[in-house]
CSV table of C-alpha atoms in Angstrom, one decimal:
chain,number,residue,atom,x,y,z
M,1,MET,CA,0.0,0.0,0.0
M,2,LYS,CA,1.3,3.5,-0.9
M,3,SER,CA,2.2,5.6,2.1
M,4,LEU,CA,1.7,9.3,2.3
M,5,SER,CA,4.6,10.4,4.5
M,6,GLY,CA,5.0,13.9,5.9
M,7,ILE,CA,1.3,14.8,6.0
M,8,LYS,CA,0.4,17.2,8.8
M,9,ALA,CA,-3.1,18.3,7.7
M,10,VAL,CA,-6.0,16.7,5.9
M,11,LEU,CA,-8.6,18.9,4.2
M,12,PHE,CA,-11.9,17.6,3.1
M,13,ASP,CA,-14.7,18.4,0.6
M,14,LEU,CA,-18.2,17.9,2.1
M,15,ASP,CA,-20.8,16.7,-0.4
M,16,GLY,CA,-20.0,13.3,-1.8
M,17,THR,CA,-16.9,13.0,0.4
M,18,LEU,CA,-18.0,13.2,4.0
M,19,LEU,CA,-21.7,13.7,3.5
M,20,ASP,CA,-23.5,10.9,1.6
M,21,ARG,CA,-25.5,13.5,-0.2
M,22,ASP,CA,-27.4,11.1,-2.6
M,23,THR,CA,-28.7,9.1,0.3
M,24,SER,CA,-29.5,12.2,2.4
M,25,LEU,CA,-31.3,13.8,-0.5
M,26,ALA,CA,-33.5,10.7,-1.1
M,27,PHE,CA,-34.4,10.7,2.6
M,28,PHE,CA,-35.4,14.3,2.5
M,29,ILE,CA,-37.4,14.1,-0.7
M,30,ARG,CA,-39.4,11.1,0.5
M,31,ASP,CA,-40.2,12.9,3.7
M,32,GLN,CA,-41.2,16.1,1.9
M,33,TYR,CA,-43.5,14.1,-0.4
M,34,ASP,CA,-45.2,12.5,2.6
M,35,ARG,CA,-45.7,15.9,4.3
M,36,TYR,CA,-47.1,17.7,1.2
M,37,SER,CA,-50.2,16.1,-0.1
M,38,HIS,CA,-50.2,18.4,-3.1
M,39,LEU,CA,-47.2,16.5,-4.4
M,40,GLN,CA,-49.0,13.2,-4.3
M,41,VAL,CA,-50.6,13.7,-7.7
M,42,VAL,CA,-47.6,11.7,-9.0
M,43,ASP,CA,-46.3,8.4,-7.7
M,44,LYS,CA,-43.7,8.8,-4.9
M,45,ASP,CA,-40.9,6.8,-6.6
M,46,ILE,CA,-41.4,8.7,-9.8
M,47,PHE,CA,-41.3,12.0,-8.0
M,48,VAL,CA,-38.2,11.1,-6.1
M,49,GLN,CA,-36.3,9.8,-9.1
M,50,ARG,CA,-37.2,12.8,-11.2
M,51,PHE,CA,-36.0,15.2,-8.4
M,52,ILE,CA,-32.7,13.4,-8.2
M,53,GLU,CA,-32.2,13.5,-12.0
M,54,LEU,CA,-32.9,17.3,-12.1
M,55,ASP,CA,-30.7,17.9,-9.1
M,56,ASN,CA,-27.7,16.5,-11.0
M,57,HIS,CA,-25.7,15.7,-7.8
M,58,GLY,CA,-26.3,19.2,-6.4
M,59,TYR,CA,-25.1,21.2,-9.4
M,60,VAL,CA,-28.6,22.5,-10.2
M,61,TRP,CA,-30.0,24.8,-7.5
M,62,LYS,CA,-33.3,23.7,-6.1
M,63,ASP,CA,-35.4,26.7,-7.3
M,64,LYS,CA,-35.0,25.4,-10.8
M,65,VAL,CA,-35.6,21.8,-9.7
M,66,TYR,CA,-38.9,22.7,-8.0
M,67,ARG,CA,-40.1,24.9,-10.8
M,68,GLN,CA,-39.5,22.1,-13.3
M,69,LEU,CA,-41.2,19.5,-11.1
M,70,ILE,CA,-44.3,21.7,-10.6
M,71,ASP,CA,-44.5,22.3,-14.4
M,72,GLU,CA,-43.9,18.6,-15.4
M,73,PHE,CA,-46.3,17.1,-13.0
M,74,SER,CA,-48.9,19.9,-13.1
M,75,ILE,CA,-48.7,20.3,-9.3
M,76,LEU,CA,-51.2,22.8,-8.0
M,77,GLU,CA,-51.8,24.7,-4.8
M,78,VAL,CA,-48.2,24.7,-3.6
M,79,GLU,CA,-45.6,27.2,-4.7
M,80,TRP,CA,-42.0,26.3,-5.5
M,81,THR,CA,-40.9,29.0,-3.0
M,82,GLU,CA,-42.6,27.1,-0.2
M,83,LEU,CA,-41.0,23.8,-1.2
M,84,LEU,CA,-37.6,25.5,-1.5
M,85,THR,CA,-37.9,27.1,2.0
M,86,ASP,CA,-38.8,23.7,3.3
M,87,TYR,CA,-35.7,22.2,1.7
M,88,LEU,CA,-33.4,24.9,3.1
M,89,ASN,CA,-34.8,24.5,6.6
M,90,GLY,CA,-35.2,20.7,6.6
M,91,PHE,CA,-32.4,19.1,4.6
M,92,LYS,CA,-30.1,19.1,7.6
M,93,ARG,CA,-32.4,16.8,9.5
M,94,HIS,CA,-31.8,14.1,6.9
M,95,CYS,CA,-28.0,14.3,6.5
M,96,VAL,CA,-26.0,11.1,6.9
M,97,GLY,CA,-22.3,10.6,6.6
M,98,PHE,CA,-20.5,7.9,4.8
M,99,PRO,CA,-19.5,4.7,6.7
M,100,ASN,CA,-16.5,5.1,9.1
M,101,LEU,CA,-16.7,8.9,9.0
M,102,MET,CA,-16.4,9.4,12.8
M,103,ASN,CA,-13.8,6.7,13.4
M,104,MET,CA,-11.6,8.0,10.6
M,105,LEU,CA,-11.7,11.7,11.7
M,106,THR,CA,-11.2,10.7,15.4
M,107,GLU,CA,-8.1,8.6,14.4
M,108,LEU,CA,-6.7,11.5,12.5
M,109,ARG,CA,-7.4,13.9,15.3
M,110,ASN,CA,-5.8,11.6,17.9
M,111,SER,CA,-2.7,11.3,15.8
M,112,GLY,CA,-2.2,15.1,16.0
M,113,MET,CA,-3.3,15.8,12.4
M,114,LYS,CA,-4.9,19.2,11.6
M,115,ILE,CA,-8.3,18.9,9.9
M,116,ALA,CA,-10.2,21.4,7.7
M,117,LEU,CA,-13.2,21.6,5.5
M,118,ILE,CA,-13.5,23.4,2.1
M,119,SER,CA,-16.9,23.3,0.6
M,120,ASN,CA,-18.6,25.1,-2.2
M,121,GLY,CA,-22.2,26.3,-1.6
M,122,TYR,CA,-24.4,28.6,0.5
M,123,GLY,CA,-22.8,29.4,3.8
M,124,GLN,CA,-25.5,28.7,6.4
M,125,PHE,CA,-27.0,25.9,4.5
M,126,GLN,CA,-23.7,24.0,4.1
M,127,TYR,CA,-22.6,24.7,7.6
M,128,ASP,CA,-25.9,23.4,9.0
M,129,ASN,CA,-25.5,20.2,7.0
M,130,PHE,CA,-21.9,19.9,8.2
M,131,LYS,CA,-22.9,20.5,11.8
M,132,SER,CA,-25.7,17.8,11.6
M,133,LEU,CA,-23.0,15.2,11.0
M,134,SER,CA,-21.8,15.8,14.6
M,135,ILE,CA,-18.1,16.0,13.5
M,136,SER,CA,-17.5,19.8,13.7
M,137,HIS,CA,-15.6,19.5,17.0
M,138,LEU,CA,-12.9,17.5,15.2
M,139,PHE,CA,-12.2,20.4,12.7
M,140,ASP,CA,-9.7,23.2,13.1
M,141,GLU,CA,-11.1,25.3,10.2
M,142,VAL,CA,-14.2,25.4,8.0
M,143,LEU,CA,-14.2,27.4,4.8
M,144,ILE,CA,-17.5,27.6,2.8
M,145,SER,CA,-17.4,29.4,-0.6
M,146,GLU,CA,-20.2,32.0,0.0
M,147,TRP,CA,-18.7,33.1,3.3
M,148,GLU,CA,-15.1,33.2,1.9
M,149,GLY,CA,-16.0,35.0,-1.3
M,150,LEU,CA,-14.0,32.3,-3.1
M,151,ARG,CA,-15.0,28.9,-4.5
M,152,LYS,CA,-13.2,25.8,-5.7
M,153,PRO,CA,-11.4,25.4,-8.1
M,154,ASP,CA,-9.9,28.9,-7.4
M,155,PRO,CA,-6.5,28.2,-5.9
M,156,ALA,CA,-7.0,31.1,-3.4
M,157,ILE,CA,-9.4,29.2,-1.3
M,158,PHE,CA,-7.0,26.3,-0.8
M,159,ILE,CA,-4.1,28.7,-0.1
M,160,ARG,CA,-6.3,30.5,2.5
M,161,ALA,CA,-7.1,27.2,4.2
M,162,LEU,CA,-3.4,26.2,4.3
M,163,SER,CA,-2.5,29.5,5.8
M,164,LYS,CA,-5.2,29.2,8.5
M,165,LEU,CA,-3.8,25.8,9.4
M,166,GLY,CA,-0.2,26.9,9.3
M,167,VAL,CA,1.0,24.2,7.0
M,168,GLU,CA,2.7,24.1,3.6
M,169,ALA,CA,0.9,22.7,0.6
M,170,ALA,CA,3.3,19.7,0.4
M,171,GLU,CA,2.4,18.8,4.0
M,172,ALA,CA,-1.4,18.6,3.3
M,173,LEU,CA,-3.7,16.1,1.7
M,174,PHE,CA,-7.0,17.1,0.1
M,175,VAL,CA,-9.8,14.6,0.0
M,176,GLY,CA,-12.7,15.1,-2.5
M,177,ASP,CA,-14.9,13.5,-5.0
M,178,HIS,CA,-14.8,16.0,-7.9
M,179,PRO,CA,-12.0,15.5,-10.4
M,180,GLU,CA,-11.7,19.2,-11.2
M,181,ASN,CA,-12.9,21.3,-8.2
M,182,ASP,CA,-11.2,19.0,-5.7
M,183,ILE,CA,-8.4,16.9,-7.1
M,184,ARG,CA,-6.9,18.9,-10.0
M,185,ALA,CA,-7.4,22.2,-8.2
M,186,SER,CA,-5.7,21.2,-4.9
M,187,ARG,CA,-3.0,19.3,-6.8
M,188,ALA,CA,-2.3,22.5,-8.7
M,189,VAL,CA,-1.3,24.4,-5.5
M,190,GLY,CA,1.0,21.5,-4.5
M,191,MET,CA,-1.1,19.4,-2.2
M,192,LYS,CA,-1.3,15.6,-2.1
M,193,THR,CA,-4.7,14.4,-3.2
M,194,ALA,CA,-7.1,11.5,-2.4
M,195,TRP,CA,-10.1,10.9,-4.7
M,196,LYS,CA,-13.1,9.4,-3.1
M,197,ARG,CA,-14.5,7.3,-5.9
M,198,ASN,CA,-18.0,8.1,-7.2
M,199,ASN,CA,-20.2,6.4,-9.8
M,200,THR,CA,-20.2,9.2,-12.3
M,201,VAL,CA,-16.5,9.5,-13.1
M,202,SER,CA,-14.1,6.9,-14.5
M,203,SER,CA,-11.0,6.5,-12.3
M,204,CYS,CA,-8.7,6.6,-15.3
M,205,SER,CA,-9.6,10.3,-15.8
M,206,VAL,CA,-8.6,11.3,-12.3
M,207,ASP,CA,-5.0,12.1,-11.5
M,208,ALA,CA,-4.8,11.6,-7.7
M,209,ASP,CA,-2.1,10.3,-5.4
M,210,ILE,CA,-4.5,7.7,-4.0
M,211,ILE,CA,-8.1,6.5,-4.8
M,212,ILE,CA,-10.3,5.3,-2.0
M,213,GLU,CA,-13.7,3.5,-1.9
M,214,ASN,CA,-14.2,3.9,1.9
M,215,LEU,CA,-13.2,6.6,4.3
M,216,ARG,CA,-11.4,4.1,6.6
M,217,GLU,CA,-8.8,3.6,3.9
M,218,LEU,CA,-7.5,7.2,4.6
M,219,THR,CA,-6.0,6.3,8.0
M,220,GLN,CA,-4.3,3.3,6.5
M,221,TYR,CA,-2.6,5.4,3.9
M,222,ILE,CA,-1.8,8.4,6.2
M,223,LEU,CA,-0.9,6.8,9.5
M,224,SER,CA,0.8,3.6,8.4
């Protein structure tokens, strides 16, 4: 197994890396469908599947998703703005992390490793989702694009995080699921990289130092 020697800090993406967003989203949509009878003009599984398709792994904001759903399924008597507000307020209650999340972070923390988060997205919304995973006490720094005025893949947001942690780029590992925003961008500033495999990208197109399937693999690479 390849060892990543000299690592003093590990920086993480949130959605698709620590937060199992696809599962969390499905939990939320099913709950919202059950609570809003006006959505039930369409079969539940069809509604959930279409929402997930339109959402496109979070890269389409929910105002567009809800407007499209209301139009496609001729949903009456509920406005997209009400559904969006419900999403913003309620998604955090359905957030689940990937397996071995807490154990992995605790092991890194106990080893003396510095830990940070860099996430694109709306500040309070992303922070609420992050907090809901009950891991915030293990992090030294949290950078969210709206609050920072920067977003990945801009190298400045990685450099800012490294400065806050007090480490050099070569001493840091970035863990993410997006080949461009996470892996190529952090690698460009001199960081080591770990790609958390997802089902939408071929591994042959990702130039990362290591590729992981499960978060528990990180400690094996870093602490061995």
